[in-house]
Amino acid sequence: MTTPSPTADTGAELLPIATPARTRAALRTLIRPDRGLALTGIGILVAATAVGLLVQPLLGRIVDIVADGRPAGDLTLPVVLLVAVAVVQGLTTTLGLTRIARLGETVLARLRERFVERALNLPADRLERAGAGDLTARVTGDVARVAEAVRSALPEMARSVLAILLTLGALALLDVRFLLAALLAVPVQLLTARWYVRRALTLYADQRVANGAQQQQLLETIGGAVTVRGHRLEEQHTERSAARSRKAVDLTMRSVNLVLGFYGRLHIAEYIGLAAVLIAGFWLVRDGAVSIGTATAAALYFHSLFGPVNAALVLLDDAQSAAAGLARLVGVTDLAEQPEPAAGKPEAGKAADGKPEAGEAEAGMAAAGKAAPASVPRQRSASSEAAVTVHAVSHAYGPGRPVLHEVSLTLEPGEHVALVGTSGAGKSTLARIVAGVQQPTSGTVTAPAGTGEHPVVLVTQEVHVFTGTLADDLRLALPDATDADLRTALATVHALDWAEALPDGLATVVGEGGHRLDPARAQQLALARLVLADPALAVLDEATAEAGSAGARVLERSAEAALAGRTALIVAHRLTQAVAADRVVVLEAGRVVESGPHDELRDADGPYAALWRAWSGSRTTAPHP
């Protein structure tokens, strides 16, 4: 379970946070594959701690030898044993901590992989509502907090807890009255821990939210710097960033004060316990119940508890911070999980097969070989049925913000359908729903079964060039593709000439820090990935819009070649794409108002004819249909 999505002062609907019970369950799931490693590591640490407990009795033995005035030779055996204890404890502690650290790193890697996988599969509209800052804070700050706890707090906590338990047992073996005296410190320590935990979890969760809001503001300000300067909004944005930074700093200072109060209370517990053990030793030695050496060992035992007790309680700071971060990570992984209904029994608004579909949203990830979740419920159609059927699909981005109204649409196998309409008509929303990267509010989509790994691929106008060689970027769509396959795909979209003209050809490093590809070439790269993925259905959402007028014709030719022989839904940025399509569907205010071939709709003097006249009239030379 997750808690309702909190709302930052940005107005965004933040991603949810898992409840403590759900977080613990997720942690158990992450550890389960490595239970053997965990048990072995803990067992070795128990042995190391038990060996270390021999130090205090040996020191007590030395005190008794000296107090009794025995010969110096009697000290040889205790001293040799002390050296042996130190060596054995050092070796076993190192081995045990190494295994615990390996366990932590393995679990952390598993958590990171699951988080990244789930985050990439989140519906696009859900991420838009949350804002980039919230997800960025989780994938950076929260992962870092958990990683720090795994690498430092987890091994130290394990060793400290074992040392506390075994040392208390050793005190009882010396004399149960020493144990009772030592336990006088426990009430203060428990009250301190309770006082701290009740305040820390909420405080650290608020810190994470504040940091996310701060990052969101910085991202918006930096990303829109040109607009901010153009409208002379520098002062307002600076003040917003400063306000959110002040809130984050205020929460940080509150956490510092909380930790200082925590330490102060722990020192009081130490003084109470040590004084009680020393007083008990004095009375027991005076009554002849124990020797001076035994009383010394008891005092040393309690003094040795200072380290592990304080470490365990202090590590609550790291544990609470890590727990808050882990809850935010688990909240994302749970949000992305979509339960599959029983086969053959679609629920309302859900089809029988809820398995993931691929999509190349934002960065071409589906064509890159990373399947995005079919947030929209979808069914597999037989080859004799229509390639795509959209039935009564509606969608709203929030209460009172409807975008689509019971849209129904059918694409026949091999048919190319162009979606046209004014801005805000719902074209991109419908395209993303058909591609399976966004879930509709209601309605169903029946998609083609296809024969490859990627039945559906979406290519948008926002294409990402991944860092690496050009060949690696292409192989994201088909990992086992040969160089000949890559060249064939590039040639299909008319990109082979410029690709081979790069400094190192297919081995040229592109993306961040590499050879820069202009928008037209980046889009051709995405289309080449589409060819390699070979989907049954291709969805193009204004995939030629970013090229500008100069590259538009080249990209339209590339897109036409990439779509040859497959069913396609095209959000047409330029109406030349509508001319080339088999059928044109006109959306207006989220409803289908016209559907038919270009010539028929142009001559019908309806909404499409008005769009055509406005578009062709804005050009120096109207294109010939």
Coordinates of C-alpha atoms in Angstrom, one line a residue:
M1 CA 0.0 0.0 0.0
T2 CA 1.0 3.6 -0.5
T3 CA 0.0 6.8 1.1
P4 CA -2.0 9.3 -0.9
S5 CA 0.2 11.4 -3.1
P6 CA 1.3 14.5 -1.2
T7 CA 1.2 17.9 -3.0
A8 CA 4.2 20.2 -2.8
D9 CA 3.9 23.9 -2.8
T10 CA 4.5 23.8 -6.6
G11 CA 0.9 22.5 -6.9
A12 CA 2.1 19.2 -8.5
E13 CA 0.6 15.9 -7.5
L14 CA 3.7 14.2 -6.2
L15 CA 4.3 10.5 -6.6
P16 CA 3.1 8.4 -3.7
I17 CA 5.0 7.2 -0.7
A18 CA 4.8 3.6 0.5
T19 CA 3.5 2.9 4.0
P20 CA 6.0 1.5 6.6
A21 CA 4.4 -2.0 6.4
R22 CA 4.7 -2.0 2.6
T23 CA 8.3 -0.7 2.8
R24 CA 9.2 -3.6 5.1
A25 CA 7.5 -6.1 2.9
A26 CA 9.4 -4.7 -0.2
L27 CA 12.7 -4.9 1.8
R28 CA 12.1 -8.6 2.7
T29 CA 11.4 -9.3 -1.0
L30 CA 14.6 -7.7 -2.0
I31 CA 16.6 -9.7 0.6
R32 CA 14.9 -13.0 0.0
P33 CA 17.1 -14.2 -2.9
D34 CA 20.3 -13.7 -0.7
R35 CA 19.0 -15.2 2.6
G36 CA 22.0 -17.6 2.7
L37 CA 24.5 -14.8 2.4
A38 CA 22.7 -12.9 5.2
L39 CA 22.6 -15.8 7.6
T40 CA 26.3 -16.6 7.0
G41 CA 27.3 -13.0 7.5
I42 CA 25.3 -12.7 10.7
G43 CA 26.7 -16.0 12.0
I44 CA 30.3 -15.0 11.4
L45 CA 29.6 -11.7 13.2
V46 CA 28.1 -13.5 16.2
A47 CA 31.3 -15.6 16.4
A48 CA 33.5 -12.5 16.2
T49 CA 31.5 -10.7 18.8
A50 CA 31.6 -13.7 21.2
V51 CA 35.4 -14.0 20.8
G52 CA 35.7 -10.3 21.6
L53 CA 33.8 -10.7 24.8
L54 CA 36.8 -12.7 26.2
V55 CA 38.8 -9.5 26.5
Q56 CA 37.1 -8.2 29.7
P57 CA 37.5 -11.4 31.7
L58 CA 41.1 -11.7 30.7
L59 CA 41.7 -8.1 31.8
G60 CA 39.9 -8.9 35.0
R61 CA 42.2 -11.9 35.4
I62 CA 45.2 -9.7 35.1
V63 CA 43.8 -7.4 37.7
D64 CA 43.3 -10.3 40.1
I65 CA 46.9 -11.6 39.5
V66 CA 48.3 -8.2 40.3
A67 CA 46.0 -7.6 43.3
D68 CA 47.0 -11.0 44.7
G69 CA 50.7 -10.3 44.3
R70 CA 51.4 -13.4 42.2
P71 CA 54.6 -13.8 40.1
A72 CA 54.9 -11.9 36.9
G73 CA 55.1 -15.2 34.9
D74 CA 51.4 -15.7 35.7
L75 CA 50.6 -12.8 33.4
T76 CA 52.0 -14.6 30.3
L77 CA 49.0 -16.7 29.5
P78 CA 46.4 -13.9 29.8
V79 CA 48.5 -11.6 27.7
V80 CA 49.0 -14.3 25.0
L81 CA 45.3 -15.0 25.0
L82 CA 44.5 -11.3 24.6
V83 CA 46.7 -11.2 21.5
A84 CA 45.0 -14.3 20.1
V85 CA 41.5 -12.8 20.8
A86 CA 42.5 -9.6 19.0
V87 CA 43.7 -11.5 15.9
V88 CA 40.8 -13.9 15.7
Q89 CA 38.2 -11.2 16.3
G90 CA 39.8 -8.9 13.7
L91 CA 39.8 -11.6 11.0
T92 CA 36.2 -12.9 11.7
T93 CA 34.9 -9.3 12.0
T94 CA 36.4 -8.4 8.6
L95 CA 35.0 -11.5 7.0
G96 CA 31.5 -11.0 8.5
L97 CA 31.3 -7.3 7.6
T98 CA 32.5 -8.1 4.1
R99 CA 29.6 -10.5 3.6
I100 CA 27.1 -8.1 5.1
A101 CA 28.4 -5.3 2.9
R102 CA 28.1 -7.6 -0.2
L103 CA 24.6 -8.4 0.8
G104 CA 23.8 -4.7 1.1
E105 CA 25.3 -3.8 -2.3
T106 CA 23.5 -6.7 -3.9
V107 CA 20.2 -5.5 -2.5
L108 CA 20.9 -1.9 -3.4
A109 CA 21.7 -2.9 -7.0
R110 CA 18.4 -4.9 -7.1
L111 CA 16.5 -1.9 -5.7
R112 CA 18.1 0.5 -8.3
E113 CA 17.3 -1.8 -11.2
R114 CA 13.7 -2.2 -10.1
F115 CA 13.2 1.5 -9.5
V116 CA 14.6 2.5 -12.9
E117 CA 12.5 -0.2 -14.6
R118 CA 9.3 1.0 -12.9
A119 CA 10.1 4.7 -13.3
L120 CA 10.6 4.2 -17.1
N121 CA 7.3 2.4 -17.3
L122 CA 5.2 5.0 -15.5
P123 CA 2.4 6.6 -17.6
A124 CA 3.6 9.8 -19.1
D125 CA 0.7 11.9 -17.7
R126 CA 1.4 10.7 -14.2
L127 CA 5.0 11.9 -14.5
E128 CA 3.8 15.2 -15.9
R129 CA 1.5 15.7 -12.9
A130 CA 4.3 15.0 -10.5
G131 CA 6.9 17.2 -12.2
A132 CA 10.4 16.2 -13.0
G133 CA 11.8 17.5 -9.7
D134 CA 10.0 14.8 -7.6
L135 CA 11.3 11.9 -9.7
T136 CA 14.8 13.5 -9.9
A137 CA 15.0 13.9 -6.2
R138 CA 14.0 10.2 -5.7
V139 CA 16.5 8.8 -8.2
T140 CA 19.3 11.0 -6.9
G141 CA 18.9 12.0 -3.2
D142 CA 16.8 9.1 -2.0
V143 CA 18.9 6.5 -3.7
A144 CA 22.0 8.1 -2.3
R145 CA 20.5 8.0 1.2
V146 CA 19.7 4.4 0.9
A147 CA 23.1 3.6 -0.6
E148 CA 24.9 5.4 2.3
A149 CA 22.9 3.4 4.8
V150 CA 23.6 0.1 3.1
R151 CA 27.3 0.8 2.9
S152 CA 27.9 2.2 6.4
A153 CA 24.9 1.9 8.7
L154 CA 23.8 -1.7 7.9
P155 CA 27.2 -3.4 8.8
E156 CA 27.7 -1.2 11.8
M157 CA 24.1 -1.7 13.0
A158 CA 24.4 -5.5 12.7
R159 CA 27.7 -5.6 14.7
S160 CA 26.4 -3.2 17.3
V161 CA 23.2 -5.1 18.0
L162 CA 25.0 -8.4 18.3
A163 CA 27.6 -6.8 20.7
I164 CA 24.8 -5.4 22.9
L165 CA 23.0 -8.7 23.2
L166 CA 26.1 -10.8 23.9
T167 CA 27.6 -8.2 26.3
L168 CA 24.4 -8.1 28.4
G169 CA 24.5 -11.9 28.5
A170 CA 28.2 -11.8 29.6
L171 CA 27.2 -9.4 32.4
A172 CA 24.6 -11.8 33.6
L173 CA 27.2 -14.6 33.7
L174 CA 29.5 -12.6 35.9
D175 CA 26.7 -11.8 38.3
V176 CA 23.0 -11.1 37.5
R177 CA 23.2 -8.0 39.8
F178 CA 25.6 -6.4 37.4
L179 CA 23.1 -6.9 34.6
L180 CA 20.3 -5.4 36.7
A181 CA 22.5 -2.3 37.4
A182 CA 23.3 -1.9 33.8
L183 CA 19.6 -2.1 32.8
L184 CA 18.9 1.1 34.7
A185 CA 20.2 3.0 31.6
V186 CA 17.7 1.2 29.3
P187 CA 14.5 3.2 30.2
V188 CA 16.3 6.5 29.4
Q189 CA 17.7 5.0 26.1
L190 CA 14.3 3.6 25.1
L191 CA 12.5 6.9 25.8
T192 CA 15.2 8.7 23.9
A193 CA 14.8 6.4 20.9
R194 CA 11.0 6.8 21.0
W195 CA 11.3 10.6 21.2
Y196 CA 13.6 10.6 18.3
V197 CA 11.8 8.2 16.0
R198 CA 8.5 9.8 16.4
R199 CA 9.9 13.1 15.2
A200 CA 12.5 11.9 12.7
L201 CA 10.4 10.0 10.2
T202 CA 8.0 12.8 9.5
L203 CA 10.8 15.4 9.5
Y204 CA 13.0 13.4 7.0
A205 CA 10.0 12.8 4.8
D206 CA 9.2 16.5 4.7
Q207 CA 12.9 17.1 3.9
R208 CA 12.7 14.9 0.8
V209 CA 9.5 16.6 -0.4
A210 CA 11.1 20.0 0.1
N211 CA 14.2 19.0 -1.8
G212 CA 12.0 17.7 -4.6
A213 CA 10.1 21.0 -4.8
Q214 CA 13.5 22.9 -4.7
Q215 CA 14.8 20.8 -7.6
Q216 CA 11.6 21.2 -9.6
Q217 CA 11.8 25.0 -9.3
L218 CA 15.5 24.9 -10.3
L219 CA 14.7 22.7 -13.3
E220 CA 11.8 24.9 -14.4
T221 CA 13.9 28.1 -14.0
I222 CA 17.0 26.8 -15.8
G223 CA 15.0 25.0 -18.5
G224 CA 13.0 28.0 -19.3
A225 CA 15.8 30.6 -18.9
V226 CA 15.2 32.1 -22.3
T227 CA 11.5 32.7 -21.5
V228 CA 12.2 33.9 -18.0
R229 CA 14.7 36.5 -19.4
G230 CA 12.4 37.4 -22.3
H231 CA 9.5 38.3 -19.9
R232 CA 11.8 39.9 -17.3
L233 CA 10.8 37.3 -14.7
E234 CA 14.3 36.9 -13.2
E235 CA 13.4 38.4 -9.8
Q236 CA 10.2 36.4 -9.4
H237 CA 11.9 33.1 -10.3
T238 CA 14.9 33.9 -8.1
E239 CA 12.5 34.6 -5.1
R240 CA 10.7 31.3 -5.7
S241 CA 13.9 29.4 -5.8
A242 CA 15.1 31.2 -2.7
A243 CA 11.8 30.5 -0.8
R244 CA 12.0 26.8 -1.6
S245 CA 15.7 26.7 -0.6
R246 CA 14.9 28.5 2.7
K247 CA 12.2 25.9 3.4
A248 CA 14.7 23.1 2.7
V249 CA 17.4 24.8 4.9
D250 CA 14.8 25.3 7.7
L251 CA 14.0 21.6 7.7
T252 CA 17.7 20.7 7.7
M253 CA 18.3 22.9 10.8
R254 CA 15.4 21.2 12.5
S255 CA 16.9 17.9 11.9
V256 CA 20.3 19.1 13.3
N257 CA 18.6 20.3 16.5
L258 CA 16.8 17.0 16.7
V259 CA 20.1 15.0 16.5
L260 CA 21.7 17.3 19.1
G261 CA 18.9 16.6 21.6
F262 CA 19.2 12.9 20.8
Y263 CA 22.9 12.9 21.7
G264 CA 22.4 14.8 24.9
R265 CA 19.8 12.3 26.2
L266 CA 22.2 9.4 25.4
H267 CA 24.9 10.8 27.5
I268 CA 22.6 10.9 30.5
A269 CA 21.8 7.2 30.1
E270 CA 25.5 6.4 29.9
Y271 CA 26.3 8.1 33.2
I272 CA 23.4 6.5 35.0
G273 CA 24.3 3.0 33.9
L274 CA 28.1 3.3 34.6
A275 CA 27.5 4.7 38.0
A276 CA 25.1 1.9 38.8
V277 CA 27.5 -0.8 37.7
L278 CA 30.4 0.8 39.7
I279 CA 28.3 1.0 42.8
A280 CA 27.1 -2.6 42.4
G281 CA 30.8 -3.7 42.0
F282 CA 31.8 -1.8 45.2
W283 CA 29.1 -3.5 47.3
L284 CA 29.7 -7.0 45.8
V285 CA 33.5 -6.8 46.3
R286 CA 33.1 -5.5 49.9
D287 CA 30.7 -8.4 50.6
G288 CA 33.2 -10.9 49.1
A289 CA 30.6 -11.9 46.4
V290 CA 33.0 -11.2 43.6
S291 CA 36.7 -10.4 43.1
I292 CA 38.1 -7.1 42.1
G293 CA 38.9 -8.6 38.7
T294 CA 35.3 -9.6 38.2
A295 CA 34.0 -6.2 39.2
T296 CA 36.6 -4.7 36.8
A297 CA 35.4 -6.9 34.0
A298 CA 31.8 -5.9 34.7
A299 CA 32.7 -2.2 34.5
L300 CA 34.7 -2.8 31.3
Y301 CA 31.8 -4.7 29.8
F302 CA 29.4 -1.8 30.5
H303 CA 31.9 0.7 29.3
S304 CA 32.3 -1.4 26.1
L305 CA 28.6 -1.0 25.6
F306 CA 29.0 2.8 25.1
G307 CA 30.2 2.3 21.6
P308 CA 27.6 -0.2 20.2
V309 CA 24.7 1.3 22.1
N310 CA 25.4 4.8 21.0
A311 CA 26.2 3.5 17.5
A312 CA 22.9 1.6 17.3
L313 CA 20.9 4.6 18.5
V314 CA 22.8 7.1 16.5
L315 CA 22.3 4.9 13.4
L316 CA 18.6 5.5 13.9
D317 CA 19.3 8.8 12.3
D318 CA 20.7 7.1 9.1
A319 CA 18.0 4.4 9.4
Q320 CA 15.1 6.9 9.6
S321 CA 16.5 9.0 6.7
A322 CA 17.1 5.8 4.6
A323 CA 13.6 4.5 5.6
A324 CA 12.0 7.7 4.3
G325 CA 14.0 7.5 1.1
L326 CA 13.2 3.8 0.7
A327 CA 9.5 4.5 1.2
R328 CA 9.6 7.0 -1.6
L329 CA 11.4 4.6 -3.9
V330 CA 8.9 1.8 -3.1
G331 CA 6.1 4.2 -3.7
V332 CA 7.2 4.5 -7.3
T333 CA 7.7 0.8 -7.9
D334 CA 4.3 0.0 -6.5
L335 CA 2.7 2.8 -8.6
A336 CA 4.0 1.3 -11.8
E337 CA 2.8 -2.2 -11.1
Q338 CA -0.4 -3.0 -13.0
P339 CA -2.3 -6.1 -11.9
E340 CA -3.3 -8.4 -14.7
P341 CA -7.0 -9.4 -14.8
A342 CA -7.9 -13.0 -15.4
A343 CA -7.6 -14.1 -19.0
G344 CA -10.9 -13.9 -20.9
K345 CA -12.6 -11.8 -18.2
P346 CA -11.9 -8.1 -19.0
E347 CA -12.9 -5.7 -16.3
A348 CA -14.6 -2.4 -16.9
G349 CA -12.2 -0.4 -18.9
K350 CA -9.7 -3.2 -19.0
A351 CA -9.0 -5.8 -21.7
A352 CA -8.1 -9.4 -21.1
D353 CA -4.4 -9.1 -21.7
G354 CA -2.6 -6.4 -19.5
K355 CA 0.9 -7.4 -20.6
P356 CA 3.3 -4.6 -21.3
E357 CA 3.5 -3.0 -24.8
A358 CA 6.5 -1.2 -26.2
G359 CA 6.6 2.5 -26.9
E360 CA 9.4 4.9 -27.9
A361 CA 7.9 7.8 -25.9
E362 CA 10.2 10.7 -25.2
A363 CA 13.5 8.9 -25.9
G364 CA 12.7 6.0 -28.2
M365 CA 12.8 3.5 -25.4
A366 CA 10.6 0.8 -26.9
A367 CA 12.5 0.7 -30.1
A368 CA 15.5 0.7 -27.8
G369 CA 14.5 -2.7 -26.6
K370 CA 13.0 -1.5 -23.3
A371 CA 9.3 -2.5 -23.2
A372 CA 7.0 0.2 -21.7
P373 CA 4.0 -0.9 -19.7
A374 CA 0.7 -1.2 -21.5
S375 CA -1.0 1.2 -19.1
V376 CA -3.9 1.0 -21.4
P377 CA -5.6 -2.4 -21.2
R378 CA -5.2 -4.1 -24.5
Q379 CA -6.2 -7.3 -26.3
R380 CA -4.4 -9.2 -29.0
S381 CA -6.3 -9.4 -32.3
A382 CA -6.1 -12.3 -34.7
S383 CA -4.7 -11.7 -38.1
S384 CA -8.1 -11.7 -39.7
E385 CA -9.3 -8.9 -37.5
A386 CA -8.7 -5.1 -37.6
A387 CA -5.1 -4.1 -36.8
V388 CA -6.3 -1.6 -34.2
T389 CA -9.7 -0.9 -32.6
V390 CA -10.2 2.1 -30.3
H391 CA -13.6 1.7 -28.6
A392 CA -15.2 4.6 -26.6
V393 CA -11.9 5.9 -25.3
S394 CA -12.2 8.9 -23.0
H395 CA -9.4 10.6 -21.1
A396 CA -9.0 13.5 -18.6
Y397 CA -5.9 14.9 -17.0
G398 CA -7.8 15.8 -13.9
P399 CA -11.3 16.6 -12.7
G400 CA -12.9 19.0 -15.2
R401 CA -10.1 18.7 -17.7
P402 CA -11.5 16.2 -20.3
V403 CA -9.3 15.8 -23.4
L404 CA -11.0 12.9 -25.3
H405 CA -14.7 12.1 -25.4
E406 CA -15.7 8.5 -26.2
V407 CA -13.4 8.3 -29.3
S408 CA -13.9 5.2 -31.5
L409 CA -11.5 4.4 -34.3
T410 CA -10.5 1.4 -36.4
L411 CA -7.3 1.0 -38.4
E412 CA -7.2 -1.9 -40.9
P413 CA -4.0 -3.9 -41.3
G414 CA -1.5 -2.0 -43.3
E415 CA -3.6 1.2 -43.3
H416 CA -2.0 4.6 -42.7
V417 CA -4.3 7.0 -40.8
A418 CA -3.4 10.6 -40.2
L419 CA -4.8 12.4 -37.1
V420 CA -5.3 16.2 -37.7
G421 CA -6.8 19.0 -35.7
T422 CA -6.1 22.2 -34.0
S423 CA -3.8 22.5 -31.0
G424 CA -5.4 20.9 -28.0
A425 CA -7.8 18.7 -30.0
G426 CA -6.4 15.6 -28.2
K427 CA -4.3 14.2 -31.1
S428 CA -1.1 13.4 -29.0
T429 CA -3.2 12.0 -26.1
L430 CA -5.0 9.6 -28.4
A431 CA -1.7 8.6 -30.0
R432 CA -0.1 7.8 -26.7
I433 CA -3.1 5.8 -25.6
V434 CA -3.0 3.8 -28.8
A435 CA 0.8 3.2 -28.3
G436 CA 0.1 1.9 -24.8
V437 CA 2.2 4.5 -22.9
Q438 CA -0.8 6.3 -21.4
Q439 CA -3.9 4.9 -19.7
P440 CA -7.3 6.2 -20.7
T441 CA -9.9 7.2 -18.2
S442 CA -12.3 4.7 -19.8
G443 CA -12.6 2.6 -23.0
T444 CA -10.4 -0.1 -24.5
V445 CA -7.8 -0.4 -27.2
T446 CA -7.3 -3.6 -29.2
A447 CA -3.8 -3.8 -30.6
P448 CA -2.1 -6.1 -33.1
A449 CA -0.4 -9.2 -31.8
G450 CA 2.6 -8.7 -34.1
T451 CA 5.4 -11.1 -34.7
G452 CA 8.3 -9.3 -33.1
E453 CA 9.3 -8.2 -29.6
H454 CA 7.8 -4.7 -30.1
P455 CA 4.2 -5.0 -31.5
V456 CA 3.8 -1.2 -31.1
V457 CA 6.4 1.6 -31.3
L458 CA 5.8 5.3 -30.7
V459 CA 8.1 7.9 -32.1
T460 CA 7.6 11.5 -30.9
Q461 CA 9.0 14.8 -31.8
E462 CA 11.1 14.8 -28.6
V463 CA 13.8 12.3 -29.6
H464 CA 16.7 11.4 -27.4
V465 CA 20.1 10.4 -28.7
F466 CA 21.6 8.0 -26.2
T467 CA 25.3 8.5 -25.2
G468 CA 27.5 5.9 -27.0
T469 CA 28.4 4.9 -30.5
L470 CA 25.9 5.3 -33.3
A471 CA 25.8 1.5 -33.6
D472 CA 25.0 1.0 -29.9
D473 CA 22.3 3.6 -30.2
L474 CA 20.7 1.7 -33.0
R475 CA 21.1 -1.7 -31.4
L476 CA 18.9 -0.5 -28.5
A477 CA 16.1 -1.5 -30.8
L478 CA 17.6 -4.8 -31.8
P479 CA 20.6 -5.9 -29.6
D480 CA 21.7 -8.7 -31.9
A481 CA 21.6 -6.7 -35.1
T482 CA 24.6 -6.9 -37.3
D483 CA 26.4 -4.0 -38.9
A484 CA 24.7 -4.9 -42.2
D485 CA 21.3 -4.7 -40.4
L486 CA 22.2 -1.3 -39.1
R487 CA 23.2 0.0 -42.5
T488 CA 20.1 -1.4 -44.1
A489 CA 17.9 0.4 -41.5
L490 CA 19.8 3.6 -42.1
A491 CA 19.5 3.3 -45.8
T492 CA 15.8 2.7 -45.5
V493 CA 15.3 6.1 -43.8
H494 CA 17.8 7.8 -46.2
A495 CA 20.4 8.3 -43.4
L496 CA 23.2 6.0 -44.5
D497 CA 25.2 8.7 -46.4
W498 CA 25.5 11.1 -43.4
A499 CA 26.1 8.2 -41.0
E500 CA 29.0 6.8 -42.9
A501 CA 30.4 10.3 -43.4
L502 CA 30.7 10.7 -39.6
P503 CA 34.3 10.7 -38.3
D504 CA 34.2 7.0 -37.3
G505 CA 31.2 5.9 -39.2
L506 CA 28.9 3.7 -37.1
A507 CA 31.6 3.7 -34.3
T508 CA 31.2 7.5 -33.9
V509 CA 30.2 8.5 -30.3
V510 CA 27.0 10.5 -30.3
G511 CA 24.8 11.9 -27.5
E512 CA 26.0 13.9 -24.5
G513 CA 29.7 14.7 -24.9
G514 CA 29.9 13.1 -28.4
H515 CA 29.2 14.1 -31.9
R516 CA 26.1 16.3 -32.0
L517 CA 23.2 15.3 -34.3
D518 CA 20.9 18.0 -35.5
P519 CA 17.1 17.5 -34.9
A520 CA 16.5 16.0 -38.4
R521 CA 19.3 13.5 -38.1
A522 CA 18.2 12.6 -34.5
Q523 CA 14.7 11.9 -35.8
Q524 CA 16.1 9.8 -38.7
L525 CA 18.0 7.8 -36.0
A526 CA 14.7 7.2 -34.2
L527 CA 13.0 6.1 -37.4
A528 CA 15.9 3.7 -38.1
R529 CA 15.4 2.2 -34.6
L530 CA 11.7 1.8 -35.6
V531 CA 12.7 -0.1 -38.7
L532 CA 15.0 -2.4 -36.6
A533 CA 12.2 -3.0 -34.1
D534 CA 9.9 -3.9 -36.9
P535 CA 6.6 -3.3 -35.1
A536 CA 3.2 -4.3 -36.5
L537 CA 1.9 -0.9 -35.5
A538 CA 3.8 2.4 -35.7
V539 CA 2.6 5.6 -34.0
L540 CA 4.2 8.8 -35.1
D541 CA 3.4 11.9 -32.9
E542 CA 4.5 14.9 -35.0
A543 CA 7.7 13.1 -35.6
T544 CA 8.8 15.6 -38.3
A545 CA 7.9 18.7 -36.3
E546 CA 11.4 19.4 -34.8
A547 CA 13.3 19.4 -38.1
G548 CA 12.1 22.8 -39.3
S549 CA 11.1 23.6 -42.8
A550 CA 14.4 22.7 -44.4
G551 CA 14.4 19.1 -43.1
A552 CA 10.7 18.5 -43.2
R553 CA 10.6 17.0 -46.7
V554 CA 13.6 14.8 -46.0
L555 CA 12.0 13.5 -42.8
E556 CA 8.6 12.9 -44.4
R557 CA 10.3 10.7 -47.0
S558 CA 12.2 8.9 -44.2
A559 CA 9.0 8.4 -42.2
E560 CA 7.1 7.2 -45.3
A561 CA 9.9 4.6 -46.0
A562 CA 10.0 3.5 -42.3
L563 CA 6.2 3.0 -42.3
A564 CA 6.0 1.0 -45.5
G565 CA 4.3 -2.3 -45.1
R566 CA 3.0 -1.7 -41.5
T567 CA -0.1 -0.2 -39.9
A568 CA 0.5 3.4 -38.9
L569 CA -1.2 6.2 -36.9
I570 CA 0.3 9.5 -37.7
V571 CA -0.3 12.8 -35.8
A572 CA 0.2 15.1 -38.8
H573 CA 2.2 18.3 -38.1
R574 CA 2.1 19.1 -41.8
L575 CA -0.9 18.3 -43.9
T576 CA 1.3 16.9 -46.6
Q577 CA 1.4 13.8 -44.3
A578 CA -2.4 13.8 -44.4
V579 CA -2.3 13.9 -48.2
A580 CA -0.1 10.8 -48.3
A581 CA -2.2 8.9 -45.8
D582 CA -4.9 6.3 -46.7
R583 CA -7.4 8.1 -44.5
V584 CA -7.6 11.3 -42.5
V585 CA -9.3 11.5 -39.1
V586 CA -10.2 15.0 -37.8
L587 CA -10.3 15.6 -34.0
E588 CA -12.0 18.6 -32.6
A589 CA -12.3 19.2 -28.9
G590 CA -11.5 15.6 -28.2
R591 CA -14.1 14.1 -30.6
V592 CA -13.9 12.6 -34.1
V593 CA -15.7 15.0 -36.4
E594 CA -14.6 13.7 -39.8
S595 CA -13.0 10.7 -41.3
G596 CA -12.2 9.8 -44.9
P597 CA -9.6 10.2 -47.7
H598 CA -7.9 13.5 -48.2
D599 CA -9.6 14.4 -51.5
E600 CA -13.0 13.5 -50.1
L601 CA -12.7 15.6 -47.0
R602 CA -11.1 18.5 -48.9
D603 CA -14.0 18.7 -51.2
A604 CA -16.6 18.3 -48.4
D605 CA -16.1 21.8 -47.2
G606 CA -16.1 20.7 -43.5
P607 CA -13.5 21.1 -40.7
Y608 CA -10.8 19.4 -42.7
A609 CA -11.3 21.6 -45.7
A610 CA -11.0 24.7 -43.4
L611 CA -7.7 23.3 -42.0
W612 CA -6.5 22.6 -45.5
R613 CA -7.3 26.1 -46.8
A614 CA -5.7 27.7 -43.7
W615 CA -2.6 25.5 -44.0
S616 CA -2.1 25.7 -47.8
G617 CA -2.9 29.4 -47.8
S618 CA -0.1 30.1 -45.4
R619 CA 2.5 28.7 -47.8
T620 CA 4.0 30.5 -50.7
T621 CA 3.2 27.6 -53.0
A622 CA 0.4 25.3 -52.0
P623 CA 1.4 21.7 -52.3
H624 CA -0.3 19.6 -54.9
P625 CA -2.5 16.9 -53.5

